[in-house]
Tab-separated table of C-alpha atoms in Angstrom:
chain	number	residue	atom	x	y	z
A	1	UNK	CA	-228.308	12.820	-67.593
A	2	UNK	CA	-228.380	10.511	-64.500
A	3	UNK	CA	-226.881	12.978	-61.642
A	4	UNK	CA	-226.277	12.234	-57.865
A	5	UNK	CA	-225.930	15.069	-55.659
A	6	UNK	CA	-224.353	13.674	-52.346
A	7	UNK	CA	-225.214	16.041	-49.245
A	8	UNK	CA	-228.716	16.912	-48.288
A	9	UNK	CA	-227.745	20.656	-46.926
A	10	UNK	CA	-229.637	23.396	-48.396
A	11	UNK	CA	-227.094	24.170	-51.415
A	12	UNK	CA	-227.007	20.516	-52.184
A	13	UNK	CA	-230.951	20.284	-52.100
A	14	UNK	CA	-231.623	23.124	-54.447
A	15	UNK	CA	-229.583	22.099	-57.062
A	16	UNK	CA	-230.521	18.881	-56.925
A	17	UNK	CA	-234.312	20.688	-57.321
A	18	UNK	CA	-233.124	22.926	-60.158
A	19	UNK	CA	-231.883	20.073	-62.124
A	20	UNK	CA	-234.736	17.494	-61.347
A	21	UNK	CA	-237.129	20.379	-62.615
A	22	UNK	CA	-234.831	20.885	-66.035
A	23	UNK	CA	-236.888	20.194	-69.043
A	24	UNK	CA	-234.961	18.359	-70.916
A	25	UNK	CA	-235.239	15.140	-68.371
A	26	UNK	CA	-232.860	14.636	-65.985
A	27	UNK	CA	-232.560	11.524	-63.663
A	28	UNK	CA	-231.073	13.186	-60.033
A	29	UNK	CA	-230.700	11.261	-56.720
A	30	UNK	CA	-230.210	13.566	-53.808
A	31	UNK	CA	-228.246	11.633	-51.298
A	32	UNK	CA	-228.650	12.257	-47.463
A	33	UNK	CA	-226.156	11.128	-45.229
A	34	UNK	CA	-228.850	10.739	-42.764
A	35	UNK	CA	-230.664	7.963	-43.369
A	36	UNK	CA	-233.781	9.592	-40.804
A	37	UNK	CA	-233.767	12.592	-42.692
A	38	UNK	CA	-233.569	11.100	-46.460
A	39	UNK	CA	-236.853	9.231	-44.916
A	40	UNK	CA	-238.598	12.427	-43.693
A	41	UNK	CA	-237.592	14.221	-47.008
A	42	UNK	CA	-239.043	11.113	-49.017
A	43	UNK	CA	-242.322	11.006	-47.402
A	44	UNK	CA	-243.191	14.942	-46.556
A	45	UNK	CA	-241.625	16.081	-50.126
A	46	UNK	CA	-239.439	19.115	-48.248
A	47	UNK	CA	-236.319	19.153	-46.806
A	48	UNK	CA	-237.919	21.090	-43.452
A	49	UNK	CA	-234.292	20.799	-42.039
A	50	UNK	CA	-232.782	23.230	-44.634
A	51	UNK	CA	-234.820	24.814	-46.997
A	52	UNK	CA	-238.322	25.141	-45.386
A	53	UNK	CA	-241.227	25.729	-47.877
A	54	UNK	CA	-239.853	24.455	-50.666
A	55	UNK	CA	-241.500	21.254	-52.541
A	56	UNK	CA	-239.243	18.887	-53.866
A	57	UNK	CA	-240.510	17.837	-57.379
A	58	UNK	CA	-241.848	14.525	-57.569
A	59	UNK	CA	-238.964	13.917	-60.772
A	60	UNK	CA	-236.335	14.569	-57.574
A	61	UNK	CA	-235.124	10.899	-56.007
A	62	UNK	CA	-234.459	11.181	-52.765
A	63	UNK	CA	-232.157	8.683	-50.968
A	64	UNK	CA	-229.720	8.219	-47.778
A	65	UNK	CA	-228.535	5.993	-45.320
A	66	UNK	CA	-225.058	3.983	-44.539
A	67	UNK	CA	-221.892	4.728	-47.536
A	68	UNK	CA	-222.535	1.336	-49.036
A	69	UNK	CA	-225.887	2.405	-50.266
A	70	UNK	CA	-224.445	5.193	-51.851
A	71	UNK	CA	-221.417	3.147	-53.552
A	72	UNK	CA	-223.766	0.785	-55.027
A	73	UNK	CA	-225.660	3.795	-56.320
A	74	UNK	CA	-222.949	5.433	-58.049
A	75	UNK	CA	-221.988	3.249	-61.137
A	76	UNK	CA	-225.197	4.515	-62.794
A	77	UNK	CA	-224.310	7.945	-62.347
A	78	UNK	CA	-222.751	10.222	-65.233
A	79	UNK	CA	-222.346	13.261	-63.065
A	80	UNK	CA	-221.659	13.331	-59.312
A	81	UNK	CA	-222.276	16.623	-57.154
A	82	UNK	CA	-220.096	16.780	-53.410
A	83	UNK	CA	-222.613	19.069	-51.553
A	84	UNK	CA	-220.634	18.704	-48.382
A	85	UNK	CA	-219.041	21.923	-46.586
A	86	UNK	CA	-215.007	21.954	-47.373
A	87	UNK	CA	-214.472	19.925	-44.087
A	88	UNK	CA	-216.183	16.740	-45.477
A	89	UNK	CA	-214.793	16.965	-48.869
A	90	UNK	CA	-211.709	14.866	-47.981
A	91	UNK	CA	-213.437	12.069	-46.848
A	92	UNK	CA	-216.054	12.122	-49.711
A	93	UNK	CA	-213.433	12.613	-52.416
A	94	UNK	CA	-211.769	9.199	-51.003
A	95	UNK	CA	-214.856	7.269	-51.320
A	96	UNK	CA	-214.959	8.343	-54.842
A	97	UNK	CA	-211.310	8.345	-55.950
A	98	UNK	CA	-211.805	5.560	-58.727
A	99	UNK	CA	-215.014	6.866	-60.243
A	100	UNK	CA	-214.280	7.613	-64.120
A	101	UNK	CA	-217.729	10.037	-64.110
A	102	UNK	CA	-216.889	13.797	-63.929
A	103	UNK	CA	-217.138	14.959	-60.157
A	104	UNK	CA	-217.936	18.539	-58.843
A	105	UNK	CA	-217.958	19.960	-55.469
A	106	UNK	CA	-219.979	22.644	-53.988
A	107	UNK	CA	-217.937	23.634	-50.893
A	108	UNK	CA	-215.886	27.025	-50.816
A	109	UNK	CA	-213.415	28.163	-48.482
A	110	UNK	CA	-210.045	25.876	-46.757
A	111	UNK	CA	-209.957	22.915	-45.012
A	112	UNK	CA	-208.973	23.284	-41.322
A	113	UNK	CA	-206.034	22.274	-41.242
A	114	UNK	CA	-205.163	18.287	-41.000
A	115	UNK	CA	-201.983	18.001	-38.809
A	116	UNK	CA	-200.407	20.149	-35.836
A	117	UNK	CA	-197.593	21.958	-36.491
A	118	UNK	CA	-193.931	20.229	-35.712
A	119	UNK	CA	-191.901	21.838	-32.868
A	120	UNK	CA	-189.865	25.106	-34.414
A	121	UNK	CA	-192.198	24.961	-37.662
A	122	UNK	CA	-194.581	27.229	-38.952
A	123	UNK	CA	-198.139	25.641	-38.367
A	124	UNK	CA	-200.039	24.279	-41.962
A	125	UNK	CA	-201.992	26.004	-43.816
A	126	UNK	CA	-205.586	24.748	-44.631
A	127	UNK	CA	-206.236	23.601	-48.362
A	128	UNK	CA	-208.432	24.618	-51.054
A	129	UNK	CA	-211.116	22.145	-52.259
A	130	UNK	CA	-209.198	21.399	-55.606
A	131	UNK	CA	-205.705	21.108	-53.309
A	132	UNK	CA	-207.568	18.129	-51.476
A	133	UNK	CA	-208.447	16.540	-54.532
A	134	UNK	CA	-205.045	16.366	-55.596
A	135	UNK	CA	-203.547	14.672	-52.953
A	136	UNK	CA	-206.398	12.240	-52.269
A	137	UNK	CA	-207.851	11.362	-55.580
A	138	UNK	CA	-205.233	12.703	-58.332
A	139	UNK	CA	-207.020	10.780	-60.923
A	140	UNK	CA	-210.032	12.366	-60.951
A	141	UNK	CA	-211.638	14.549	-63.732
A	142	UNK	CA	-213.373	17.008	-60.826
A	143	UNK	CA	-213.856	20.845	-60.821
A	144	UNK	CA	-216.007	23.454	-59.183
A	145	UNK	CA	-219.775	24.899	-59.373
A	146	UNK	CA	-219.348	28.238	-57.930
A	147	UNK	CA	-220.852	31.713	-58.213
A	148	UNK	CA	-222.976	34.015	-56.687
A	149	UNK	CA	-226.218	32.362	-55.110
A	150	UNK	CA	-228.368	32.001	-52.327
A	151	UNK	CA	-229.983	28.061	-51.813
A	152	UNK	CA	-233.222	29.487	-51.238
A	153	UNK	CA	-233.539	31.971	-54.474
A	154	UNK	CA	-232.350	29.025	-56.929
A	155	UNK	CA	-235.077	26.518	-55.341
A	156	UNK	CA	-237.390	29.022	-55.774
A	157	UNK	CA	-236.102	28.666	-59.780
A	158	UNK	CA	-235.171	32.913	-59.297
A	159	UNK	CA	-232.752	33.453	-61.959
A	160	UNK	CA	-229.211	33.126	-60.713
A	161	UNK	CA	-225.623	32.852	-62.768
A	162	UNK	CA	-223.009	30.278	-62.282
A	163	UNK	CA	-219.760	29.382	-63.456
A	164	UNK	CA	-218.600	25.875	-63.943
A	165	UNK	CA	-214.508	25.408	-63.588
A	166	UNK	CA	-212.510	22.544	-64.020
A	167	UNK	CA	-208.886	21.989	-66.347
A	168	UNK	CA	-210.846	19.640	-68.021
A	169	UNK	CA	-213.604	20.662	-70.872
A	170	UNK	CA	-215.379	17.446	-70.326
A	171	UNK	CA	-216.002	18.457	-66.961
A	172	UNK	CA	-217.203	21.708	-67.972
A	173	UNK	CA	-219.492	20.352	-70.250
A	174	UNK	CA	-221.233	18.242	-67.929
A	175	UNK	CA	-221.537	20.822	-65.322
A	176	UNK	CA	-223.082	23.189	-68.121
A	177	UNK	CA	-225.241	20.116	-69.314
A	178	UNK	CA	-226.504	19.386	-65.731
A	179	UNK	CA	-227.634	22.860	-64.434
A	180	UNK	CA	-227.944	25.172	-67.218
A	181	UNK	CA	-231.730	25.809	-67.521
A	182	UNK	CA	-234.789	28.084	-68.028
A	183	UNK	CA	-233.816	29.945	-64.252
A	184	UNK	CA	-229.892	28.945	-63.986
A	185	UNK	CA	-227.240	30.317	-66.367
A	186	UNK	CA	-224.059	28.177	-66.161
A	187	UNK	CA	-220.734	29.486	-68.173
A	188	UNK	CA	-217.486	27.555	-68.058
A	189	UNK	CA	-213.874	28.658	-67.026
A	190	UNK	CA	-210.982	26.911	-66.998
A	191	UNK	CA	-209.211	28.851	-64.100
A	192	UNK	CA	-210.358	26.495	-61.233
A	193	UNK	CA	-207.791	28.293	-59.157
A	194	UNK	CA	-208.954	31.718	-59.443
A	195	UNK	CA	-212.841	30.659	-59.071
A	196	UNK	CA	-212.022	28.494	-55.822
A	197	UNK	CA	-210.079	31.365	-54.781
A	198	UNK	CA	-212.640	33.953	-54.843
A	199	UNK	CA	-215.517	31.960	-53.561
A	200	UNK	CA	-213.033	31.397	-50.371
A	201	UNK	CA	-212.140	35.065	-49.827
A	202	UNK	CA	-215.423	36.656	-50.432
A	203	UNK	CA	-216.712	34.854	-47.120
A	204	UNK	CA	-214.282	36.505	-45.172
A	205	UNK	CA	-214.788	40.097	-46.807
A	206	UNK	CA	-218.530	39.668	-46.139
A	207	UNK	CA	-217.643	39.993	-42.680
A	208	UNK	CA	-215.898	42.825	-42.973
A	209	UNK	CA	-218.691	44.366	-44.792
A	210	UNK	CA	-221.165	43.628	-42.369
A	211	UNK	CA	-219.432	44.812	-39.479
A	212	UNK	CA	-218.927	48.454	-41.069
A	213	UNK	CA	-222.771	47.920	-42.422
A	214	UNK	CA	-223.645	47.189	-38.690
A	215	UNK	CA	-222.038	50.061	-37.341
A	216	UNK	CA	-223.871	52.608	-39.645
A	217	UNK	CA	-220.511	53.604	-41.656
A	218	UNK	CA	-222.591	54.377	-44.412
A	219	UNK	CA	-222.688	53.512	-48.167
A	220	UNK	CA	-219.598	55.236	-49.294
A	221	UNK	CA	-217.512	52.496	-46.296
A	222	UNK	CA	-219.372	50.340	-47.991
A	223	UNK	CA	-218.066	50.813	-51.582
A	224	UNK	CA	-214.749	51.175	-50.189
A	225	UNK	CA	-214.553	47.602	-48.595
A	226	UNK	CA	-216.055	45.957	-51.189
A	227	UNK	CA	-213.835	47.486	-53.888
A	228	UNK	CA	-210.625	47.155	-52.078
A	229	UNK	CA	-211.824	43.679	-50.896
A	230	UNK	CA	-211.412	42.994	-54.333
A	231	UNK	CA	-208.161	44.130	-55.020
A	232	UNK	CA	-206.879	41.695	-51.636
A	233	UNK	CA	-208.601	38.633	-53.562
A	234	UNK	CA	-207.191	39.196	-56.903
A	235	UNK	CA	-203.839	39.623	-55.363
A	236	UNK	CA	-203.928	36.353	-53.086
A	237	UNK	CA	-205.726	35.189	-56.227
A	238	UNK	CA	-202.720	35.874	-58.705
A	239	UNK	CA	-199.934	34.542	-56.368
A	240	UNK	CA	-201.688	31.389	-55.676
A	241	UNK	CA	-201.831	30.787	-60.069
A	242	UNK	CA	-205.180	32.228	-60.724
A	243	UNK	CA	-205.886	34.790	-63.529
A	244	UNK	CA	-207.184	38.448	-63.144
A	245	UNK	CA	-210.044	38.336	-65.082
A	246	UNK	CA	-211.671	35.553	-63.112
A	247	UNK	CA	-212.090	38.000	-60.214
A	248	UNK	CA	-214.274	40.430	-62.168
A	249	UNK	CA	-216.455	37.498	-62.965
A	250	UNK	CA	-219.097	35.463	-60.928
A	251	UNK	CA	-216.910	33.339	-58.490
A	252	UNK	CA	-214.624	36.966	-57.841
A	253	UNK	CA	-216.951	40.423	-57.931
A	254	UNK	CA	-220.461	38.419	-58.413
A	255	UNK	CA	-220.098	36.425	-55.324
A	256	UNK	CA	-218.344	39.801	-53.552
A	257	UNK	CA	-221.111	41.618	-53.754
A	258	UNK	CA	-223.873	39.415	-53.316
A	259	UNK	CA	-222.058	37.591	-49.886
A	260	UNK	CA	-221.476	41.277	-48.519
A	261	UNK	CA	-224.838	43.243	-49.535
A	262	UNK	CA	-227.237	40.462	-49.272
A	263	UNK	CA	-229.355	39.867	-46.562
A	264	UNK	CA	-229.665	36.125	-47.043
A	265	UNK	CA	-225.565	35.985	-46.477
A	266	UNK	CA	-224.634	34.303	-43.203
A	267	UNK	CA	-221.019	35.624	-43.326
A	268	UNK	CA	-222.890	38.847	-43.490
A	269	UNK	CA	-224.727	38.638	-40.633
A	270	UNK	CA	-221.718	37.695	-38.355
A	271	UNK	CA	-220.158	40.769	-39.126
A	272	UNK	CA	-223.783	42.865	-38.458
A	273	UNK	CA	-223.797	40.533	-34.578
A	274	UNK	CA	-220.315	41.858	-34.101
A	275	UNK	CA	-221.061	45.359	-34.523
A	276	UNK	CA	-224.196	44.931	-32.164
A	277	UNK	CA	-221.545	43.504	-29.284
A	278	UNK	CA	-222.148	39.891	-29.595
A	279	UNK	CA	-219.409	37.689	-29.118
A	280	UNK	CA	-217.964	35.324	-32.070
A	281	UNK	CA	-219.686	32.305	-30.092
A	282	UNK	CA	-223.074	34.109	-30.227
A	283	UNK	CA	-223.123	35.122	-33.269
A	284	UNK	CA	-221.629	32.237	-34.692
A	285	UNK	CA	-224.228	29.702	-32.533
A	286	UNK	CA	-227.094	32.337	-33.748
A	287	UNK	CA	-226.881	31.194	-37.192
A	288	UNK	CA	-228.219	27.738	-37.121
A	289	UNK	CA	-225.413	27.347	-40.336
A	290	UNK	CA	-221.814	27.191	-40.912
A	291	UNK	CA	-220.317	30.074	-42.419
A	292	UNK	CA	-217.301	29.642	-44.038
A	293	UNK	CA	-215.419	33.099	-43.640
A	294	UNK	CA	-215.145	32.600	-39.459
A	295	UNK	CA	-213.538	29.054	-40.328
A	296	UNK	CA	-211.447	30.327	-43.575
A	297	UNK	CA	-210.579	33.797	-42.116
A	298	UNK	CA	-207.211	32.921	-40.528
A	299	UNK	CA	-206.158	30.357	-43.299
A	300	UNK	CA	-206.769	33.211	-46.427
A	301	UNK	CA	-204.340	35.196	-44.158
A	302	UNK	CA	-201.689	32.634	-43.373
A	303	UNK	CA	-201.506	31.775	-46.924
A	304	UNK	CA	-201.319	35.030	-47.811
A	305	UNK	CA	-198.214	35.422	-45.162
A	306	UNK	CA	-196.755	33.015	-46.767
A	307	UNK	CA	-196.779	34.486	-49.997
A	308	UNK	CA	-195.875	37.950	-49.191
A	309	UNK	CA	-199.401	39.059	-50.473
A	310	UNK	CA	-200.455	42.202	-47.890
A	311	UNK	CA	-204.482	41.864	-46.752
A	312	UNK	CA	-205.203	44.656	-44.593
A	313	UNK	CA	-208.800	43.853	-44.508
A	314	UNK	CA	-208.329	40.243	-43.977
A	315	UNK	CA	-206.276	41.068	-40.837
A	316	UNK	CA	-208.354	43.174	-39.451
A	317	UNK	CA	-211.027	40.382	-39.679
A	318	UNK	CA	-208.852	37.850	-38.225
A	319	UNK	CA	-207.985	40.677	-35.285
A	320	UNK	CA	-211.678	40.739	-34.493
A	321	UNK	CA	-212.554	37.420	-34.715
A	322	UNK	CA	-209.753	36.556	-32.607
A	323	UNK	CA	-210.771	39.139	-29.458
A	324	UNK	CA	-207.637	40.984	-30.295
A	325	UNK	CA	-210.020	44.170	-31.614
A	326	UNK	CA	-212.956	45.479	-30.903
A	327	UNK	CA	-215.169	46.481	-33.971
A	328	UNK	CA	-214.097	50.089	-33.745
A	329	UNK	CA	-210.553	49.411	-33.024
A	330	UNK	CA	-210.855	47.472	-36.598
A	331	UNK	CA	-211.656	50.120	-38.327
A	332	UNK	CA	-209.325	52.835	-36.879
A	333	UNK	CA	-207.084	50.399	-38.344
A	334	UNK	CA	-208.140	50.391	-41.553
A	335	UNK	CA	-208.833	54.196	-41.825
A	336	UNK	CA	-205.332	54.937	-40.264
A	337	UNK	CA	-202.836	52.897	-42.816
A	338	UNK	CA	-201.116	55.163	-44.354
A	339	UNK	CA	-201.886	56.263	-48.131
A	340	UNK	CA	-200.844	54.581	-51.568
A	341	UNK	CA	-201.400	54.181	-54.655
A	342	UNK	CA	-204.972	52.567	-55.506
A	343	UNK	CA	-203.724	49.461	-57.830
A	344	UNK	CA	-201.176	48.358	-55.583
């Protein structure tokens, strides 16, 4: 299969490495937008921005520059990969709104938002990577490789699970053709709502997670968070169309657990720098690498506002990132809501 993966970050790079190294032959062109660093990547066989260490195989293509290289690139293609955070996802999909090859996207989390809110009306809400796709490039066959995985274990060919979801099979299909491999399990859903759903709200549970990690709550807060952190996904999950059983799979508890327990998690870590008394900037500027949950925190919440779905744990993120609690004040808040039943 001939396979461009546009976006040179380190999620876009090691798939593009995973599939390259797939036995059965794959053609894949990793597209930089940065025509300096598609250079650098060509001639010292690493992408030492992003995944440091790792050697691209000499099977990987790696190419970059201005948009018109990669137009002229994309005819021969029979699967293209958007490895773009959510923010450039709009822009990308509108390049390739009249491709007829399947298209997935990487990104998880909401858009910020595209327009200020009209005097009197309730601000917008950011949208969800297949919600962009719909109103900028309706025709496409697109859909969503998602799961739970850290860039640096699945360039290091460490066995990970994915799930590929898209409303059409086709799509599926090529995702499954593309990636699945001797290190990288790939199994299809059809729920692209529920799988774009969960790989959005984990980000901002991780936080949470972190926060009552870096305050030495202990394993049993632990548990608690993640469990209930559940139960807030599947319900946003649910009222936005998704179906519960994609939230006890890879995109819903997979991803859970591995964003909130997992050292490599960036979301994580913000939470663990907030508990130490750094401030959002610091922690965030620490990172060297976006992570989603600070961006997507206050959009999960607003759209769950609007849909009468309660997220205590989501609003006590929001509170913190926002200065209006401190870290200890958060979770007074959480430990002092008063009792009900567990599957409400």
């Amino acid at each position: 299969m001939k396979i461009i993966v546009i976006g040179a970050g380190a999620w876009g790079t090691a798939l593009a490495v995973n599939a390259a190294r797939n036995p059965v032959g794959h053609q894949v062109v990793l597209w930089a937008r940065d025509g300096a660093q598609a250079q650098a990547m060509h001639q010292t066989r690493e992408n030492a921005r992003y995944l440091r260490g790792i050697p691209l195989p000499r099977e990987l293509h790696v190419r970059g520059g201005d948009v018109a290289s990669l137009l002229q690139a994309v005819p021969q293609a029979e699967l293209l990969i958007v490895a773009t955070p959510v923010a450039g996802l709009r822009t990308t999909l509108e390049l390739l709104q009249d491709v007829t090859m399947p298209v997935g996207w990487l990104c998880k989390g909401f858009e910020p938002p595209q327009s200020a809110a009209a005097p009197g009306q309730p601000a917008p809400a950011g949208l969800m990577p297949h919600e962009i796709q719909r109103q900028v490039a309706p025709g496409l066959h697109a859909g969503a490789l998602s799961g739970p995985s850290f860039a640096q274990e699945v360039a290091r060919g460490q066995p990970t699970a994915l799930v590929a979801a898209s409303r059409h099979r086709h799509v599926r299909q090529a995702l499954v053709e593309a990636f699945h491999g001797p290190t990288l399990r790939v199994y299809g859903n059809d729920d692209l709502v529920g799988v774009e759903v969960g790989g959005a709200v984990k980000n901002v549970l991780a936080i949470a997670t972190g926060l009552a990690d870096g305050l030495n709550l202990g394993l049993n807060a632990r548990a608690a968070l993640i469990t209930r952190g559940l139960a807030e996904m599947a319900r946003l999950g649910l009222a936005l169309g998704g179906r519960q059983e994609s939230f006890m799979g890879l995109s819903g508890l997979g991803d859970l657990v591995l964003t909130a327990t997992g050292d490599l998690s960036r979301n994580r870590r913000v939470g663990l720098l907030l508990a130490e008394g750094k401030t959002l900037d610091e922690a965030v500027q620490s990172l060297g690498h976006v992570a989603e949950g600070v961006y997507s925190a206050r959009t999960v919440l607003q759209r769950a506002r609007q849909l009468g779905v309660e997220m205590p744990i989501t609003e006590c993120v929001v509170a913190l990132l926002d200065g209006q609690l401190k870290p200890v004040e958060a979770v007074a808040a959480l430990m002092g809501r008063d009792p009900k039943g567990e599957l409400l």
